[in-house]
Short mmCIF file of C-alpha atoms in Angstrom, two decimals:
data_model
loop_
_atom_site.label_atom_id
_atom_site.label_comp_id
_atom_site.label_asym_id
_atom_site.label_seq_id
_atom_site.Cartn_x
_atom_site.Cartn_y
_atom_site.Cartn_z
CA MET A 1 -0.02 0.00 0.00
CA HIS A 2 1.34 3.43 -0.91
CA VAL A 3 1.48 5.51 2.26
CA GLY A 4 0.45 8.63 0.39
CA SER A 5 -2.79 7.06 -0.81
CA ALA A 6 -3.83 5.54 2.53
CA PRO A 7 -5.93 8.56 3.64
CA LEU A 8 -7.70 8.51 0.26
CA ILE A 9 -8.79 4.90 0.99
CA LEU A 10 -9.52 5.25 4.71
CA LEU A 11 -11.77 8.28 4.18
CA PRO A 12 -14.19 6.44 1.83
CA ILE A 13 -14.38 3.60 4.35
CA ILE A 14 -15.54 6.06 7.00
CA LEU A 15 -17.92 7.88 4.64
CA LEU A 16 -19.50 4.73 3.24
CA SER A 17 -19.92 3.34 6.78
CA ALA A 18 -21.81 6.49 7.78
CA ALA A 19 -23.95 6.27 4.63
CA THR A 20 -24.76 2.63 5.41
CA ILE A 21 -25.96 3.50 8.93
CA MET A 22 -28.15 6.33 7.61
CA LEU A 23 -29.69 4.08 4.96
CA PHE A 24 -30.51 1.48 7.58
CA PHE A 25 -32.26 4.10 9.72
CA CYS A 26 -34.39 5.23 6.79
CA LEU A 27 -35.18 1.70 5.67
CA LEU A 28 -36.18 0.50 9.14
CA ALA A 29 -38.29 3.54 10.08
CA GLY A 30 -41.61 2.31 11.41
CA VAL A 31 -40.44 -1.17 12.29
CA THR A 32 -40.43 -0.43 16.01
CA ASN A 33 -41.63 2.23 18.42
CA HIS A 34 -38.33 2.33 20.25
CA ASN A 35 -35.63 4.98 20.06
CA PRO A 36 -34.00 5.94 17.71
CA LEU A 37 -36.18 4.40 14.99
CA ASN A 38 -39.30 5.97 16.43
CA ARG A 39 -37.94 9.37 15.32
CA MET A 40 -37.89 8.46 11.66
CA TRP A 41 -40.83 9.06 9.34
CA PHE A 42 -41.26 10.43 5.83
CA LEU A 43 -44.50 12.41 6.11
CA GLN A 44 -46.51 13.83 8.99
CA ALA A 45 -50.04 14.88 8.08
CA ASP A 46 -53.29 15.96 9.66
CA THR A 47 -55.67 13.04 9.08
CA SER A 48 -58.28 13.99 11.63
CA ALA A 49 -60.92 14.41 8.92
CA ILE A 50 -60.50 10.87 7.65
CA PRO A 51 -62.74 8.36 9.44
CA GLY A 52 -60.79 5.91 11.61
CA ALA A 53 -57.51 7.83 11.25
CA PRO A 54 -55.56 9.46 14.11
CA LYS A 55 -55.30 13.19 14.46
CA LEU A 56 -51.67 13.25 13.26
CA SER A 57 -50.31 10.36 11.24
CA HIS A 58 -46.69 9.47 10.48
CA PHE A 59 -46.24 7.71 7.17
CA THR A 60 -43.32 5.28 6.91
CA MET A 61 -42.43 2.62 4.39
CA TYR A 62 -44.02 -0.10 6.54
CA ASN A 63 -47.15 1.43 8.05
CA VAL A 64 -48.80 4.49 9.53
CA CYS A 65 -47.99 5.48 13.12
CA LYS A 66 -49.72 7.81 15.50
CA ASP A 67 -47.91 10.94 16.65
CA GLY A 68 -46.68 10.37 20.19
CA GLY A 69 -48.17 13.32 22.06
CA GLY A 70 -47.13 15.89 19.47
CA GLY A 71 -43.45 15.26 20.02
CA GLY A 72 -42.82 13.96 16.53
CA LEU A 73 -42.29 10.40 17.70
CA ASN A 74 -43.83 7.28 16.25
CA TYR A 75 -46.35 5.73 18.59
CA ASN A 76 -48.70 2.75 18.31
CA CYS A 77 -47.64 1.89 14.75
CA GLY A 78 -49.95 -0.31 12.76
CA LYS A 79 -49.38 -3.64 11.13
CA ARG A 80 -46.07 -3.72 9.24
CA SER A 81 -46.06 -4.26 5.50
CA ALA A 82 -42.87 -3.85 3.46
CA ALA A 83 -42.99 -1.24 0.71
CA PHE A 84 -46.13 0.30 2.12
CA PRO A 85 -47.63 2.53 -0.59
CA MET A 86 -48.18 6.24 0.06
CA LEU A 87 -52.01 5.96 -0.27
CA PRO A 88 -54.13 7.00 2.74
CA GLN A 89 -57.25 5.40 1.28
CA SER A 90 -55.43 2.07 1.06
CA TYR A 91 -54.44 2.09 4.74
CA PHE A 92 -57.62 3.55 6.23
CA HIS A 93 -59.87 1.67 3.84
CA THR A 94 -61.97 4.73 2.91
CA ASP A 95 -62.03 7.48 0.32
CA GLN A 96 -63.89 9.94 2.55
CA ASN A 97 -62.03 13.23 3.10
CA VAL A 98 -58.90 11.80 1.48
CA PRO A 99 -57.07 14.51 -0.49
CA GLY A 100 -58.22 14.45 -4.09
CA ASP A 101 -54.78 14.03 -5.67
CA PHE A 102 -54.43 10.58 -4.05
CA LEU A 103 -57.71 9.55 -5.67
CA GLN A 104 -56.89 11.03 -9.07
CA ARG A 105 -53.36 9.66 -9.42
CA PRO A 106 -53.16 6.56 -7.20
CA LYS A 107 -50.76 4.71 -9.52
CA THR A 108 -48.23 7.51 -9.38
CA TYR A 109 -48.09 7.42 -5.60
CA TYR A 110 -48.24 3.64 -5.55
CA TYR A 111 -45.29 2.99 -7.82
CA LEU A 112 -43.10 5.85 -6.63
CA SER A 113 -43.44 4.84 -3.00
CA ARG A 114 -42.86 1.15 -3.64
CA PHE A 115 -39.88 1.81 -5.93
CA SER A 116 -38.42 4.00 -3.18
CA TYR A 117 -38.45 1.08 -0.78
CA ALA A 118 -36.91 -1.23 -3.41
CA PHE A 119 -34.10 1.23 -4.19
CA TYR A 120 -33.28 1.67 -0.51
CA ILE A 121 -32.45 -2.03 -0.47
CA ILE A 122 -30.65 -1.98 -3.85
CA THR A 123 -28.58 1.09 -2.89
CA LEU A 124 -27.70 -0.40 0.49
CA TRP A 125 -26.46 -3.54 -1.29
CA TRP A 126 -24.15 -1.57 -3.61
CA VAL A 127 -22.85 0.53 -0.72
CA LEU A 128 -21.99 -2.57 1.27
CA LEU A 129 -20.15 -4.05 -1.73
CA ALA A 130 -18.21 -0.81 -2.24
CA LEU A 131 -17.34 -0.71 1.48
CA ALA A 132 -15.93 -4.24 1.34
CA ALA A 133 -13.94 -3.38 -1.79
CA CYS A 134 -12.51 -0.29 -0.03
CA VAL A 135 -11.16 -2.53 2.75
CA VAL A 136 -9.41 -4.72 0.18
CA ALA A 137 -8.23 -1.57 -1.64
CA LEU A 138 -5.89 -0.86 1.24
CA LEU A 139 -3.69 -3.63 -0.19
CA SER A 140 -4.38 -3.58 -3.92
CA ASN A 141 -4.61 -0.92 -6.60
CA LEU A 142 -6.88 -3.22 -8.64
CA ALA A 143 -9.30 -3.34 -5.70
CA THR A 144 -9.21 0.49 -5.65
CA GLY A 145 -10.53 0.55 -9.20
CA VAL A 146 -13.18 -2.02 -8.35
CA ALA A 147 -14.24 -0.04 -5.27
CA ALA A 148 -14.51 3.11 -7.37
CA ALA A 149 -16.71 1.31 -9.93
CA LEU A 150 -18.98 -0.09 -7.21
CA THR A 151 -19.23 3.30 -5.52
CA PHE A 152 -20.15 4.88 -8.87
CA VAL A 153 -23.02 2.39 -9.27
CA ALA A 154 -24.07 3.05 -5.66
CA ALA A 155 -24.02 6.80 -6.33
CA LEU A 156 -26.28 6.37 -9.38
CA SER A 157 -28.70 4.22 -7.46
CA MET A 158 -28.67 6.61 -4.52
CA ALA A 159 -29.35 9.57 -6.77
CA PHE A 160 -32.32 7.84 -8.32
CA LEU A 161 -33.61 6.80 -4.88
CA ALA A 162 -33.34 10.28 -3.39
CA SER A 163 -35.12 11.77 -6.41
CA ILE A 164 -38.14 9.46 -6.40
CA MET A 165 -38.43 9.44 -2.64
CA THR A 166 -38.42 13.24 -2.53
CA ALA A 167 -40.91 13.39 -5.40
CA VAL A 168 -43.52 11.09 -3.87
CA TYR A 169 -43.51 12.61 -0.38
CA VAL A 170 -43.36 16.21 -1.55
CA MET A 171 -46.31 15.47 -3.84
CA ALA A 172 -48.16 13.94 -0.87
CA GLN A 173 -47.39 16.99 1.28
CA LYS A 174 -48.76 19.26 -1.45
CA ALA A 175 -51.87 17.10 -1.78
CA PHE A 176 -52.69 17.56 1.93
CA HIS A 177 -51.96 21.28 1.73
CA ASP A 178 -54.26 21.64 -1.26
CA SER A 179 -57.08 19.99 0.70
CA GLY A 180 -56.52 22.40 3.58
CA HIS A 181 -54.72 20.03 5.95
CA PHE A 182 -51.37 20.37 7.72
CA ALA A 183 -48.54 18.23 6.41
CA ARG A 184 -44.74 18.24 6.44
CA VAL A 185 -42.03 15.91 5.23
CA GLY A 186 -39.80 14.07 7.66
CA VAL A 187 -36.69 16.17 8.20
CA LYS A 188 -34.57 13.34 9.56
CA ALA A 189 -35.48 10.84 6.83
CA PHE A 190 -34.85 13.41 4.08
CA ALA A 191 -31.62 14.60 5.67
CA PHE A 192 -30.29 11.07 6.06
CA THR A 193 -31.20 10.19 2.48
CA TRP A 194 -29.60 13.21 0.83
CA THR A 195 -26.59 13.16 3.17
CA SER A 196 -25.99 9.54 2.18
CA LEU A 197 -25.86 10.66 -1.46
CA VAL A 198 -23.30 13.35 -0.64
CA LEU A 199 -21.17 10.90 1.37
CA ILE A 200 -21.21 8.34 -1.48
CA CYS A 201 -20.20 11.00 -4.00
CA LEU A 202 -17.35 12.15 -1.75
CA SER A 203 -16.21 8.54 -1.40
CA LEU A 204 -16.22 8.16 -5.16
CA THR A 205 -14.08 11.26 -5.56
CA CYS A 206 -11.52 10.00 -3.01
CA LEU A 207 -11.36 6.54 -4.63
CA LEU A 208 -10.80 8.00 -8.09
CA ALA A 209 -8.05 10.21 -6.72
CA ALA A 210 -6.41 7.23 -4.98
CA TRP A 211 -6.65 5.13 -8.14
CA VAL A 212 -5.02 7.81 -10.30
CA TYR A 213 -2.33 8.45 -7.67
CA ARG A 214 -1.47 4.75 -7.40
CA ARG A 215 -1.33 4.30 -11.17
CA ARG A 216 1.12 7.18 -11.49
CA ARG A 217 3.26 5.88 -8.65
CA GLY A 218 3.21 2.40 -10.16
CA ARG A 219 4.33 3.70 -13.58
CA GLN A 220 7.08 5.74 -11.97
CA SER A 221 8.22 2.74 -9.96
CA LYS A 222 8.38 0.62 -13.13
CA ARG A 223 10.45 3.30 -14.90
CA ASP A 224 12.82 3.53 -11.97
CA SER A 225 13.19 -0.27 -11.87
CA PHE A 226 13.86 -0.37 -15.63
CA ASP A 227 16.45 2.39 -15.35
CA GLN A 228 18.11 0.57 -12.46
CA SER A 229 18.23 -2.64 -14.47
CA LEU A 230 20.29 -0.87 -17.14
CA ILE A 231 23.08 -0.08 -14.65
CA PRO A 232 25.62 -3.01 -14.69
CA SER A 233 26.47 -4.43 -11.31
CA ARG A 234 30.08 -5.00 -10.22
CA ALA A 235 31.10 -7.61 -7.71
CA PRO A 236 33.13 -6.30 -4.76
CA GLY A 237 36.83 -6.44 -5.47
CA SER A 238 36.44 -6.95 -9.21
CA GLY A 239 36.50 -3.28 -10.20
CA ALA A 240 39.54 -1.48 -11.50
CA SER A 241 41.42 1.00 -9.41
CA TYR A 242 43.09 4.03 -10.76
CA GLY A 243 46.16 5.94 -9.57
CA ASP A 244 46.33 5.55 -5.83
CA GLY A 245 43.83 2.69 -5.76
CA GLY A 246 40.56 4.59 -5.27
CA ASP A 247 37.41 2.91 -6.51
CA TYR A 248 35.02 4.50 -8.98
CA HIS A 249 31.28 4.22 -9.24
CA GLU A 250 30.02 2.35 -12.29
CA LYS A 251 27.45 4.13 -14.39
CA GLN A 252 25.39 3.37 -17.42
CA ARG A 253 27.82 3.58 -20.30
CA GLY A 254 27.38 3.96 -24.02
CA PRO A 255 30.00 3.51 -26.68
CA ASP A 256 31.04 7.18 -26.48
CA TYR A 257 30.40 7.86 -22.85
CA TYR A 258 32.88 10.15 -21.04
CA ARG A 259 33.06 9.95 -17.27
CA PRO A 260 34.52 12.55 -14.91
CA ALA A 261 37.28 11.26 -12.70
CA THR A 262 36.09 10.21 -9.27
CA SER A 263 39.37 9.57 -7.47
CA GLY A 264 42.66 11.25 -7.36
CA GLY A 265 45.63 9.60 -9.05
CA GLY A 266 49.28 9.23 -8.62
CA ALA A 267 51.81 9.58 -11.35
CA GLY A 268 50.30 8.49 -14.60
CA GLY A 269 46.94 7.70 -12.88
CA TYR A 270 43.53 9.20 -13.27
CA GLY A 271 43.76 12.78 -12.26
CA ASP A 272 41.29 14.82 -10.23
CA ASN A 273 39.27 17.40 -12.12
CA GLU A 274 40.55 20.13 -9.84
CA ARG A 275 44.10 19.17 -10.83
CA GLY A 276 43.49 19.57 -14.49
CA GLY A 277 43.31 15.86 -15.25
CA TYR A 278 40.40 13.99 -16.78
CA SER A 279 39.28 10.49 -17.29
CA ARG A 280 37.27 9.00 -20.09
CA GLU A 281 36.06 5.63 -21.09
CA GLU A 282 37.37 5.15 -24.52
CA PRO A 283 34.90 3.94 -27.18
CA ARG A 284 35.24 0.23 -27.72
CA ARG A 285 37.45 -0.27 -30.69
CA GLY A 286 38.76 -3.02 -32.82
CA LEU A 287 42.50 -2.77 -33.00
CA ALA A 288 43.97 -4.24 -36.12
CA GLY A 289 45.54 -7.61 -35.78
CA GLY A 290 44.74 -7.92 -32.12
CA ALA A 291 43.22 -10.58 -29.92
CA MET A 292 39.73 -10.40 -28.40
CA VAL A 293 39.74 -9.32 -24.79
CA GLY A 294 36.52 -9.11 -22.70
CA GLY A 295 35.59 -5.86 -21.03
CA ASN A 296 36.07 -2.16 -21.72
CA ARG A 297 39.29 -0.30 -22.35
CA ASP A 298 39.78 2.67 -20.06
CA VAL A 299 42.40 5.33 -20.69
CA GLY A 300 43.44 7.70 -17.97
CA VAL A 301 45.53 10.79 -18.58
CA GLY A 302 47.15 12.73 -15.80
CA GLY A 303 50.54 13.71 -14.59
CA GLY A 304 53.05 12.89 -17.29
CA GLY A 305 51.87 9.59 -18.63
CA GLU A 306 48.97 7.29 -19.46
CA ASN A 307 47.63 4.12 -17.90
CA VAL A 308 45.50 1.62 -19.72
CA HIS A 309 43.15 -0.65 -17.75
CA LEU A 310 40.81 -3.36 -18.82
CA ASN A 311 37.49 -3.39 -17.00
CA THR A 312 37.35 -7.17 -16.90
CA PRO A 313 37.08 -9.13 -13.67
CA GLY A 314 40.03 -11.39 -13.27
CA VAL A 315 42.07 -9.76 -16.08
CA GLN A 316 44.93 -7.49 -15.15
CA SER A 317 46.19 -5.16 -17.78
CA ALA A 318 49.69 -3.76 -18.05
CA PRO A 319 51.13 -0.92 -20.05
CA ALA A 320 52.00 -2.12 -23.55
CA PRO A 321 55.25 -1.20 -25.20
CA ALA A 322 55.25 1.77 -27.54
CA VAL A 323 55.69 -0.10 -30.79
CA GLY A 324 53.21 1.46 -33.14
CA PRO A 325 50.02 3.34 -33.74
CA VAL A 326 46.64 1.99 -32.88
CA GLY A 327 44.47 0.84 -35.70
CA VAL A 328 40.80 1.75 -35.53
CA GLY A 329 38.33 -0.96 -36.22
CA ARG A 330 34.75 -2.02 -35.40
CA PHE A 331 33.81 -3.07 -31.91
CA ASP A 332 31.54 -5.58 -30.35
CA GLN A 333 29.25 -4.56 -27.46
CA GLU A 334 30.96 -6.88 -24.96
CA GLN A 335 34.41 -7.38 -26.62
CA VAL A 336 37.23 -5.14 -27.59
CA VAL A 337 40.00 -6.01 -30.05
CA ARG A 338 43.44 -5.05 -29.01
CA SER A 339 46.49 -4.90 -31.26
CA PRO A 340 49.88 -6.25 -30.29
CA GLY A 341 51.13 -2.79 -29.52
CA ILE A 342 49.84 0.55 -28.43
CA GLY A 343 51.74 3.69 -29.24
CA ARG A 344 52.57 5.59 -26.12
CA GLY A 345 54.53 8.68 -25.43
CA THR A 346 55.47 10.78 -22.48
CA SER A 347 53.07 13.54 -23.48
CA GLY A 348 50.06 11.41 -22.55
CA ASP A 349 48.70 11.16 -26.10
CA THR A 350 47.59 7.88 -27.63
CA GLY A 351 47.85 7.29 -31.31
CA VAL A 352 44.43 6.38 -32.72
#
């Protein structure tokens, strides 16, 4: 798990957990008269004019409850029935003094209210799946993408749920108002529903940010690993030493790569940059008439002479006699051809 993305995963876990609790409260409103579920209802209306109805009724998704002494609490709730439709005439078994809109458009209220109940369950299911995926996402970037996808579906379902739930109960409130009766929507149920939508959307934003962040970090890590694999490793003790025996750090080398000197040299060794010397790794060359020798040929100039070293573990090079110029030929990536002699002078120049 990337440490930088951990808060972006932990925050959705907290937000989705809160949304889950709120959805449970809304879904279970009316199931019991006990606290805190007795505080949840979707519509409170004056039904005193309807025969057999209480003075104030609380409409939930399971039944109709009486108002507990005007305190806004559910009391003496009726028989529970899942996906209870928002139709007063259906519950009180009479059309007398029922607001006219319920009688004119019963199917609208019926289907909207029942679909609201169904989408509370569907949304809760997607939120629980997204929450489980978020827990796994703490260890896997793939799970982060899956959690984001599940949260996106949950957000769509929640948005649809909040819309139709609001529509049906606001329409019912208006129907009571139009008939001259008091009515108001349930503040807690509406607040919990719309807050759940906000929390799910915030969770989706965090998960998308975590997914993008982890993908970028993963790509950067792969590039770094690839670059590191291009740097040749050198076993301890197998590297060449220059001048006074100081080691140098191996770097990625091309055929014409020049490397600043990294250690001071003695007479004829690799000189320090501050002393006016330089070091270079000579391009790999084929020297006419020579034998194949594994490794790279390094030339160091400093002081009054030149040292030639072969970067080959187990092969020790020695200065060759000055017997002739160096012939230039083609080179192999891992082999260098060396002629029987290398021209050498006291000025530090090499004939090429």
